[in-house]
Amino acid sequence: MSTVSRHYHVIGLMSGTSMDGLDIALCRFELQGEQWSYAILAAETLPYTSDWLVRLQSLPELTGEELMAEHAAYGNFLGQAVCDFQKRHPHSVDFVASHGHTVFHQPDRGFTFQAGAGSAIAAVCGLPVVSDFRTADVAMGGQGAPLVPIGDRLLFSPFDACLNLGGIANISFEREGRRIAFDVSPCNLLLNDLAGRIGLPYDDGGKLASSGSINDSLLQRLNALPYYTRPFPKSLGREDIEHDFLPLLDEELMVADSLATVIRHIAVQLAAVLPAKKEAKLLISGGGALNTALIAEISANVNCEVVVGTPDLLHFKEALI
């Protein structure tokens, strides 16, 4: 009996907490029997204009009426981005999958909200749109991250764990036959904030962090935060970063020392949660994987083989999933 093959062409849209731009990926997925495979056919990151950066950053402070207006406006922006992307990369597409831009994420209080109305995207680009991935998961008691663990299991099964180093570091792995996923710690949200204190958008390649020294007091305070004693699955939102983490980053410390300390903190927290397994392989993706100091610190602290993804996966794994 021959095996039936099914395939789909999908445009994935992702805007992360780092706000470095909108990731767009045209992907082909094929199901052969029970095995999924993928290919990223075309992908781009569209940097936000200064206007959109200000608008996205101000979303949490808006009134309800203003927020809903921006929800629709950002959906129109995403729909136009799809239209423009298709002009540059013409291809038949079955549907668009849009994560949106997270404004509020408080699963302990039963809500999460991503701006970018799916109906507005569909109206502009004229394609079927799948969106609002997270609210149903939160309503059912989850942490609002249902897709990444499924995608990791289906597409990256040769790896024992998959780590994404974005604004927040998140991980997924198999445990007793189930895929576990949760946020490990803040990542680029803290590192970029520190770099911004000396007028840099980010610490290019981790050069500043490499020149700094670990501050033991700061490291202990970061590691002692209550988040790390909570059982997983668990997740972090912008609100947690602003309330719990950023106040610990002492303005009196040298930025290089703070960066070096935060990088050590990320590596320590990752080592604490990775499943113990001989000859385990860890796949790393996300913009933080370009920070060679961070990758070196992780490699020095974890007991497994660290594999940095291909350039496509570094930038577009979340858009792919």
Coordinates of N, CA and C in Angstrom, one line a residue, residues 41 45 64 71 90 105 115 175 212 305:
L41 N 11.2 28.3 2.3 CA 11.4 28.6 0.9 C 11.8 30.1 0.8
T45 N 13.2 39.4 7.7 CA 12.9 40.1 8.9 C 12.7 41.6 8.5
G64 N -8.6 50.9 26.8 CA -9.2 49.8 26.1 C -9.5 50.2 24.7
H71 N -4.9 47.3 17.8 CA -5.1 45.9 17.5 C -5.5 45.7 16.0
P90 N 6.6 35.4 -5.1 CA 5.4 34.9 -5.5 C 5.3 33.3 -5.4
H105 N 0.7 39.3 29.2 CA 0.8 37.9 29.3 C 0.8 37.5 30.8
A115 N -1.5 41.6 20.0 CA -2.1 42.5 19.1 C -1.9 42.0 17.6
R175 N 9.6 14.4 28.3 CA 9.7 13.9 29.7 C 8.5 12.9 30.0
G212 N 33.6 41.8 30.6 CA 33.2 42.1 32.0 C 33.5 40.9 32.9
E305 N 25.6 18.1 24.3 CA 26.2 18.7 23.1 C 25.3 19.9 22.6

